[in-house]
Amino acid sequence: MNIADQTFPAIDGANEDRAQAIRDQLRDAIVDRRLAPGTKLSEGEVGTLFDVSRTVARAALQMLSFEGLVRTERNRGAFVANPSPEEARQVFASRRLIEPGIAIAAAGRMTSADVAAFKTQLEEEGRFIAERGPTARRSEIKASGDFHLLLASVAGNVILQRFMEELVARSSLVIALYGRSGISSCGHNEHLQILEALEAGNASRASALMLHHIDHIEADLDLRVRSGPALRQALEF
Amino acid sequence: MNIADQTFPAIDGANEDRAQAIRDQLRDAIVDRRLAPGTKLSEGEVGTLFDVSRTVARAALQMLSFEGLVRTERNRGAFVANPSPEEARQVFASRRLIEPGIAIAAAGRMTSADVAAFKTQLEEEGRFIAERGPTARRSEIKASGDFHLLLASVAGNVILQRFMEELVARSSLVIALYGRSGISSCGHNEHLQILEALEAGNASRASALMLHHIDHIEADLDLRVRSGPALRQALEF
DNA sequence: TTGGAAAAGATTGCATACGATTTCTGCCGA
DNA sequence: TCGGCAGAAATCGTATGCAATCTTTTCCAA
């Protein structure tokens, strides 16, 4: 039993797909790093934990594998993804391409309700930064991602929104793996600046700020290969 | 029996995932419009056609639903997607954001082998345009998409490559639904120009050409709602 | 004829069963 | 002690069965 350090809250009695609910909980667990990269997620174990059959557990794992959060090997099972530095770079390259455009789109569509949502979001983000300890750090990473997801939802393009969901989730994994813990609070300031630009309807400024913001996030990573890459790959670790 | 106008070729005896093979064939059929938008894809039917159990058929349909090519409704089944004009606009908005960047990345990485691949690709594309008839038109749409996919593979970012696979497939659906059949041959010329710019290593020109190219593709669509939108949506057609 | 309710049929959601493949374990010989 | 081989255990891939849900048909009354 590898996952079961943490009991997952029971699935709410929605008539919605149970597989989807399981996927969401697993995704949160992965993004929060309660499930470490490389952890095996066996169908049976997941099924038992969530009290469903392997069929449903399997469907949830398949979804996560499409999102790149889980890697599946035939006849071997599913494992929490362990993105390589190269993969990490590609994640951020993708974000550099997409997010400035999202910022522009969002700048033209912000309502006052959106602004309010951003403000509560950023307040919460600030709280987590003030706190110390690994739990707060996890919540901080998650909250920081939520800012970007909120922006994507305001932009009003559901396709890009889904892309961003994937990219943000993978970024969280990458940050957890390669982040230098120090500088993350400056990201919060940048979020505030971006919101300012959005509120002012200054699309190009919001876009430029976003681009810098992504650069800063990536610059905070240590993407050098740590031990010998051959060994690392051989161990898949 | 709705699908069975066309027998699918038997799945090759690969040890690879059968669900994936089925997904690929169904995707081709959807993109080629052998399967019309709105067509029901029942698990049992798909399973029978490909000689697998419903379990495997279901997995294939789930994959297609993630890609947006199939829409699934709980307890009702899976249907070939029928993108709305709004969805169509979002597909092209996404492409406008991503593909110019892909062109830039590709411009810096083109090898002579890549150039050769592009040339054979464009030759084939030209052949289909010369031909007449609905079959050639299908092949033309597909070949045109393949150009963009080839570009994405040269760009060397597997995440963006996957995004493009989805976007190109959905574009093919959209073009089949909303395309005015006339002007498509000009797209071929634009492909040729883009290749020229890529070959010359002129990234910014390739990027600009790509942006115009996407605009032209979208401009060739008739995205006005055809009959009363209420009726159309009620009939899901 | 039309409206509507009830039964029949079809299809999905999910659980379970079984063979195939992989991984683990214990034993033996070098 | 170490390598490796055979059997056991675990895990996956897939088929199938049953209940729940949706759709269609049938039938009856207005």
Short mmCIF file of C-alpha atoms (C1' of nucleotides) in Angstrom, two decimals, chain B residues 16-19 51-56 74-76, chain D residues 12-24:
data_model
loop_
_atom_site.label_atom_id
_atom_site.label_comp_id
_atom_site.label_asym_id
_atom_site.label_seq_id
_atom_site.Cartn_x
_atom_site.Cartn_y
_atom_site.Cartn_z
CA GLU B 16 0.18 -2.58 -29.10
CA ASP B 17 -3.02 -1.37 -27.60
CA ARG B 18 -5.96 -2.43 -29.62
CA ALA B 19 -8.01 0.42 -28.27
CA ASP B 51 -14.17 -7.70 -33.28
CA VAL B 52 -13.39 -6.71 -29.75
CA SER B 53 -15.41 -6.53 -26.58
CA ARG B 54 -17.31 -3.49 -25.51
CA THR B 55 -14.59 -2.82 -22.95
CA VAL B 56 -12.03 -2.09 -25.62
CA ARG B 74 -24.25 9.71 -19.96
CA ASN B 75 -26.42 6.67 -20.41
CA ARG B 76 -26.96 7.65 -24.03
"C1'" DC D 12 -2.92 -6.21 -16.23
"C1'" DG D 13 -5.93 -6.94 -20.58
"C1'" DT D 14 -10.18 -8.35 -21.96
"C1'" DA D 15 -14.76 -10.62 -22.17
"C1'" DT D 16 -19.04 -11.10 -20.25
"C1'" DG D 17 -23.09 -10.60 -17.09
"C1'" DC D 18 -26.43 -7.88 -14.62
"C1'" DA D 19 -28.76 -3.81 -13.12
"C1'" DA D 20 -29.99 0.94 -14.29
"C1'" DT D 21 -31.32 4.06 -17.69
"C1'" DC D 22 -33.01 5.51 -21.90
"C1'" DT D 23 -35.77 4.71 -26.24
"C1'" DT D 24 -39.26 2.68 -28.83
#
